[in-house]
Short mmCIF file of C-alpha atoms in Angstrom, two decimals:
data_model
loop_
_atom_site.label_atom_id
_atom_site.label_comp_id
_atom_site.label_asym_id
_atom_site.label_seq_id
_atom_site.Cartn_x
_atom_site.Cartn_y
_atom_site.Cartn_z
CA UNK A 1 172.43 84.96 101.17
CA UNK A 2 171.84 82.89 104.37
CA UNK A 3 172.39 86.18 106.05
CA UNK A 4 169.72 88.12 103.83
CA UNK A 5 167.34 85.38 103.92
CA UNK A 6 167.65 85.51 107.95
CA UNK A 7 167.36 89.27 107.96
CA UNK A 8 164.25 89.46 105.49
CA UNK A 9 162.74 86.25 107.23
CA UNK A 10 163.16 87.94 111.77
CA UNK A 11 163.68 91.47 110.70
CA UNK A 12 161.25 92.89 107.79
CA UNK A 13 158.87 89.74 107.40
CA UNK A 14 157.41 90.75 111.27
CA UNK A 15 157.43 94.90 110.36
CA UNK A 16 154.60 93.69 108.80
CA UNK A 17 152.98 93.72 111.83
CA UNK A 18 152.82 97.23 112.54
CA UNK A 19 149.26 97.62 110.74
CA UNK A 20 147.51 96.04 114.15
CA UNK A 21 148.74 99.38 115.71
CA UNK A 22 145.45 101.06 113.31
CA UNK A 23 143.44 98.40 114.04
CA UNK A 24 141.09 97.19 116.54
CA UNK A 25 142.87 93.41 115.77
CA UNK A 26 141.52 89.84 116.72
CA UNK A 27 142.51 86.76 116.72
CA UNK A 28 139.38 85.45 115.21
CA UNK A 29 139.50 87.92 112.75
CA UNK A 30 143.07 87.62 111.89
CA UNK A 31 145.27 90.99 110.78
CA UNK A 32 142.99 91.62 107.19
CA UNK A 33 139.78 90.89 109.26
CA UNK A 34 140.49 93.30 112.11
CA UNK A 35 138.59 96.44 111.30
CA UNK A 36 140.59 99.83 110.50
CA UNK A 37 140.75 102.78 113.62
CA UNK A 38 143.13 104.92 112.63
CA UNK A 39 145.17 106.85 115.57
CA UNK A 40 142.13 105.98 117.94
CA UNK A 41 145.33 103.13 120.16
CA UNK A 42 147.87 106.23 119.65
CA UNK A 43 145.06 108.41 121.19
CA UNK A 44 144.54 106.46 124.04
CA UNK A 45 148.17 106.27 124.70
CA UNK A 46 148.74 109.66 125.02
CA UNK A 47 145.10 109.92 126.93
CA UNK A 48 146.42 107.24 129.62
CA UNK A 49 147.04 107.90 133.16
CA UNK A 50 150.51 106.23 133.20
CA UNK A 51 151.37 107.48 129.76
CA UNK A 52 153.77 110.10 131.34
CA UNK A 53 154.79 108.21 134.35
CA UNK A 54 156.22 105.93 131.88
CA UNK A 55 158.00 108.69 129.88
CA UNK A 56 159.70 109.68 132.86
CA UNK A 57 160.60 106.66 134.33
CA UNK A 58 161.57 105.72 131.22
CA UNK A 59 163.82 108.90 130.49
CA UNK A 60 165.30 109.21 134.03
CA UNK A 61 167.06 105.05 133.72
CA UNK A 62 168.15 105.74 129.77
CA UNK A 63 169.67 109.28 131.25
CA UNK A 64 171.07 108.13 134.80
CA UNK A 65 172.51 105.08 132.41
CA UNK A 66 173.71 106.93 130.12
CA UNK A 67 175.53 110.12 131.70
CA UNK A 68 177.35 107.53 134.85
CA UNK A 69 177.44 104.71 132.51
CA UNK A 70 178.80 105.81 129.47
CA UNK A 71 182.27 107.52 130.48
CA UNK A 72 182.70 104.72 133.27
CA UNK A 73 184.43 101.86 130.22
CA UNK A 74 186.66 104.88 128.51
CA UNK A 75 188.03 105.58 132.07
CA UNK A 76 188.73 102.02 132.84
CA UNK A 77 190.13 101.37 130.09
CA UNK A 78 192.55 103.96 129.55
CA UNK A 79 193.41 103.56 132.78
CA UNK A 80 194.13 99.71 133.12
CA UNK A 81 196.24 100.95 129.53
CA UNK A 82 198.35 102.02 131.86
CA UNK A 83 199.01 99.71 133.80
CA UNK A 84 202.30 98.02 132.75
CA UNK A 85 202.10 94.75 134.87
CA UNK A 86 200.37 92.75 132.08
CA UNK A 87 199.24 89.87 134.38
CA UNK A 88 197.57 91.88 136.64
CA UNK A 89 196.51 93.90 133.49
CA UNK A 90 194.87 91.24 132.03
CA UNK A 91 193.22 89.11 135.20
CA UNK A 92 191.30 92.04 136.41
CA UNK A 93 189.83 92.55 132.24
CA UNK A 94 188.50 89.27 133.14
CA UNK A 95 187.29 90.09 137.29
CA UNK A 96 185.26 93.17 134.85
CA UNK A 97 184.00 90.98 132.23
CA UNK A 98 182.34 88.07 134.31
CA UNK A 99 179.65 90.08 135.58
CA UNK A 100 178.06 90.66 132.23
CA UNK A 101 177.83 86.58 131.45
CA UNK A 102 175.42 86.88 134.61
CA UNK A 103 172.40 85.69 133.21
CA UNK A 104 169.12 88.71 134.83
CA UNK A 105 167.60 85.77 136.38
CA UNK A 106 170.53 85.67 138.16
CA UNK A 107 171.65 89.38 138.95
CA UNK A 108 167.87 90.39 140.65
CA UNK A 109 168.08 87.29 142.38
CA UNK A 110 171.55 88.33 143.92
CA UNK A 111 169.88 91.77 144.11
CA UNK A 112 167.43 91.02 145.91
CA UNK A 113 169.35 88.49 148.63
CA UNK A 114 172.12 92.04 148.55
CA UNK A 115 169.78 93.93 149.82
CA UNK A 116 167.23 92.61 151.83
CA UNK A 117 166.59 94.48 154.99
CA UNK A 118 166.86 91.20 157.59
CA UNK A 119 169.42 89.60 156.70
CA UNK A 120 171.49 91.88 153.58
CA UNK A 121 174.50 91.97 153.33
CA UNK A 122 174.45 96.25 152.07
CA UNK A 123 172.08 96.93 155.37
CA UNK A 124 174.43 94.44 157.43
CA UNK A 125 177.05 96.70 156.84
CA UNK A 126 174.72 99.98 157.38
CA UNK A 127 174.14 98.45 160.93
CA UNK A 128 177.62 98.02 161.35
CA UNK A 129 178.60 101.60 160.88
CA UNK A 130 175.70 102.64 162.65
CA UNK A 131 173.20 103.48 160.08
CA UNK A 132 169.55 102.12 159.60
CA UNK A 133 168.68 98.66 157.21
CA UNK A 134 166.68 99.83 154.37
CA UNK A 135 163.82 98.39 151.99
CA UNK A 136 165.78 99.45 149.05
CA UNK A 137 163.87 97.54 146.39
CA UNK A 138 160.22 98.74 148.29
CA UNK A 139 161.49 102.80 148.26
CA UNK A 140 161.01 104.38 144.74
CA UNK A 141 163.12 107.33 145.91
CA UNK A 142 165.82 104.16 145.14
CA UNK A 143 164.47 102.52 142.64
CA UNK A 144 166.91 103.72 139.58
CA UNK A 145 169.55 103.83 141.51
CA UNK A 146 169.45 100.05 142.62
CA UNK A 147 168.70 98.68 138.06
CA UNK A 148 171.70 101.91 136.48
CA UNK A 149 174.32 101.10 139.18
CA UNK A 150 174.21 97.47 139.17
CA UNK A 151 173.66 97.80 134.96
CA UNK A 152 177.00 99.93 135.17
CA UNK A 153 179.11 97.40 137.42
CA UNK A 154 177.29 94.11 134.88
CA UNK A 155 178.66 96.29 131.76
CA UNK A 156 181.92 97.91 132.48
CA UNK A 157 183.78 96.01 131.62
CA UNK A 158 182.64 94.46 129.21
CA UNK A 159 182.10 97.67 127.59
CA UNK A 160 185.88 98.40 128.36
CA UNK A 161 186.29 96.07 124.93
CA UNK A 162 186.63 97.85 121.85
CA UNK A 163 188.70 100.56 123.52
CA UNK A 164 191.30 98.74 124.26
CA UNK A 165 191.09 97.10 120.56
CA UNK A 166 191.57 100.71 119.86
CA UNK A 167 194.35 101.94 122.18
CA UNK A 168 196.45 98.39 121.22
CA UNK A 169 196.57 100.42 117.25
CA UNK A 170 197.80 103.72 119.49
CA UNK A 171 201.05 104.40 117.23
CA UNK A 172 203.15 103.96 119.49
CA UNK A 173 205.91 105.90 118.22
CA UNK A 174 203.19 109.40 118.79
CA UNK A 175 203.65 108.02 123.09
CA UNK A 176 207.53 107.69 122.69
CA UNK A 177 207.81 111.79 121.12
CA UNK A 178 205.79 112.60 123.29
CA UNK A 179 207.90 110.91 126.70
CA UNK A 180 210.91 112.69 125.12
CA UNK A 181 209.03 115.97 125.37
CA UNK A 182 208.82 115.66 129.21
CA UNK A 183 205.16 114.85 128.97
CA UNK A 184 203.20 113.13 131.69
CA UNK A 185 201.43 109.71 132.22
CA UNK A 186 197.86 112.20 131.96
CA UNK A 187 198.68 114.80 129.11
CA UNK A 188 199.42 111.39 127.29
CA UNK A 189 196.30 109.83 128.12
CA UNK A 190 194.56 113.50 127.11
CA UNK A 191 196.59 114.42 124.22
CA UNK A 192 197.61 111.20 122.70
CA UNK A 193 195.21 108.08 124.22
CA UNK A 194 192.14 110.28 123.90
CA UNK A 195 192.37 111.25 119.61
CA UNK A 196 192.20 107.84 118.84
CA UNK A 197 189.31 106.85 121.44
CA UNK A 198 187.39 109.97 120.09
CA UNK A 199 185.11 108.37 116.88
CA UNK A 200 184.50 105.08 118.32
CA UNK A 201 183.35 107.43 121.22
CA UNK A 202 181.59 109.40 119.42
CA UNK A 203 180.06 106.24 116.84
CA UNK A 204 179.04 104.13 120.23
CA UNK A 205 177.58 107.65 121.96
CA UNK A 206 175.19 107.98 118.92
CA UNK A 207 174.26 104.04 119.15
CA UNK A 208 172.70 104.74 122.88
CA UNK A 209 171.34 107.78 122.05
CA UNK A 210 169.32 105.78 119.27
CA UNK A 211 167.74 103.79 122.46
CA UNK A 212 167.25 106.42 124.59
CA UNK A 213 163.61 104.92 125.23
CA UNK A 214 164.35 101.88 125.05
CA UNK A 215 165.38 100.24 128.82
CA UNK A 216 165.47 96.37 129.01
CA UNK A 217 161.64 94.59 130.02
CA UNK A 218 163.58 91.91 132.61
CA UNK A 219 165.58 93.23 134.97
CA UNK A 220 162.86 96.23 135.39
CA UNK A 221 160.14 93.73 135.36
CA UNK A 222 162.08 91.02 138.14
CA UNK A 223 162.91 94.21 140.51
CA UNK A 224 159.89 95.53 140.06
CA UNK A 225 156.60 95.39 142.75
CA UNK A 226 153.77 97.15 144.38
CA UNK A 227 155.13 99.49 146.22
CA UNK A 228 158.08 100.83 143.89
CA UNK A 229 156.14 100.17 140.27
CA UNK A 230 155.44 104.42 140.26
CA UNK A 231 159.03 104.54 139.47
CA UNK A 232 159.78 101.73 137.88
CA UNK A 233 156.76 101.27 135.42
CA UNK A 234 158.48 101.55 132.04
CA UNK A 235 157.48 101.56 128.70
CA UNK A 236 158.24 98.08 128.44
CA UNK A 237 157.26 96.59 130.93
CA UNK A 238 153.71 99.05 129.99
CA UNK A 239 154.01 97.53 126.38
CA UNK A 240 153.49 93.73 128.61
CA UNK A 241 150.96 94.09 130.62
CA UNK A 242 149.21 95.11 128.38
CA UNK A 243 149.86 93.05 125.47
CA UNK A 244 150.10 90.42 126.66
CA UNK A 245 149.02 90.33 129.34
CA UNK A 246 145.82 91.51 128.94
CA UNK A 247 145.69 90.95 125.13
CA UNK A 248 145.27 94.34 123.34
CA UNK A 249 147.53 93.64 121.07
CA UNK A 250 146.23 96.26 118.93
CA UNK A 251 147.45 99.19 122.18
CA UNK A 252 150.71 97.66 122.89
CA UNK A 253 151.79 97.68 119.71
CA UNK A 254 150.35 101.63 118.95
CA UNK A 255 152.92 101.53 121.79
CA UNK A 256 155.84 100.14 121.09
CA UNK A 257 155.58 101.57 117.30
CA UNK A 258 156.13 104.87 119.16
CA UNK A 259 158.68 103.77 121.08
CA UNK A 260 160.89 102.78 117.74
CA UNK A 261 160.01 105.98 116.18
CA UNK A 262 160.84 108.51 118.77
CA UNK A 263 164.32 106.33 119.38
CA UNK A 264 164.44 106.59 115.23
CA UNK A 265 164.31 110.12 115.69
CA UNK A 266 167.23 110.51 118.28
CA UNK A 267 169.78 108.31 117.02
CA UNK A 268 169.04 110.52 113.31
CA UNK A 269 169.25 113.85 115.41
CA UNK A 270 172.52 111.99 117.30
CA UNK A 271 173.81 111.35 114.29
CA UNK A 272 173.21 114.72 112.52
CA UNK A 273 174.54 116.72 115.24
CA UNK A 274 177.70 113.92 115.54
CA UNK A 275 177.91 114.89 112.13
CA UNK A 276 178.09 118.14 111.30
CA UNK A 277 180.28 119.27 114.53
CA UNK A 278 182.91 116.65 114.37
CA UNK A 279 182.21 114.75 111.16
CA UNK A 280 182.28 111.19 112.76
CA UNK A 281 178.49 109.56 112.15
CA UNK A 282 177.02 106.61 111.45
CA UNK A 283 175.97 107.52 108.15
#
């Protein structure tokens, strides 16, 4: 019952506010008192100068994070599963988990310090190798790589936990039989461990596809500056600036609703494809 009450209060009750997207909302008049304007906010969004930019940036960051970041925890789990020295394996796991617990604000502060063109350790290393220092956070072309690669480093250990848990359930007799048959370590990973992981991989891939347009607001906003805005403005930061900074609540709600609807369509499509091709799905 407490879980049901929680869902009703914090997940279902706020859905009432969705109708703001179809109104010219006024705080003085309230939600019901504000006049209906239909799809005018959506038309304004689709004709906005920023719409193709934020859509492109959001997709770029999401796809890069998915393509580059999704396989890393799988590879890490498979590799550490082969390590026989338990103390080394547990120590490396602990070290790889640690960055997940660094707050977003602290992480962005670290990136700003490390990538500083004057005193950052990354640029110092580049200068030692004979290169010129570069202001990574003011270069729109570099922003996506800073965002994606730092995210991979921060989350790869934490993301591998579920794969470690799945690998712990591998039938040892299968591995022993493969070893007796002369299978190499790579063959055992490919033919025994990876098939066991496949259902988990597919479920997590479907869930990741369902949040393809949901690039986190905090990290992008904290790394954002006027010089990289063309590459760093995404849907979530656009919603924040429109809805809260400019107090254009109806337009901000319409933008976020568009984001949620597209994510839902992608999730359902990915789930249907997975169910049809592999018989593994969320529902």
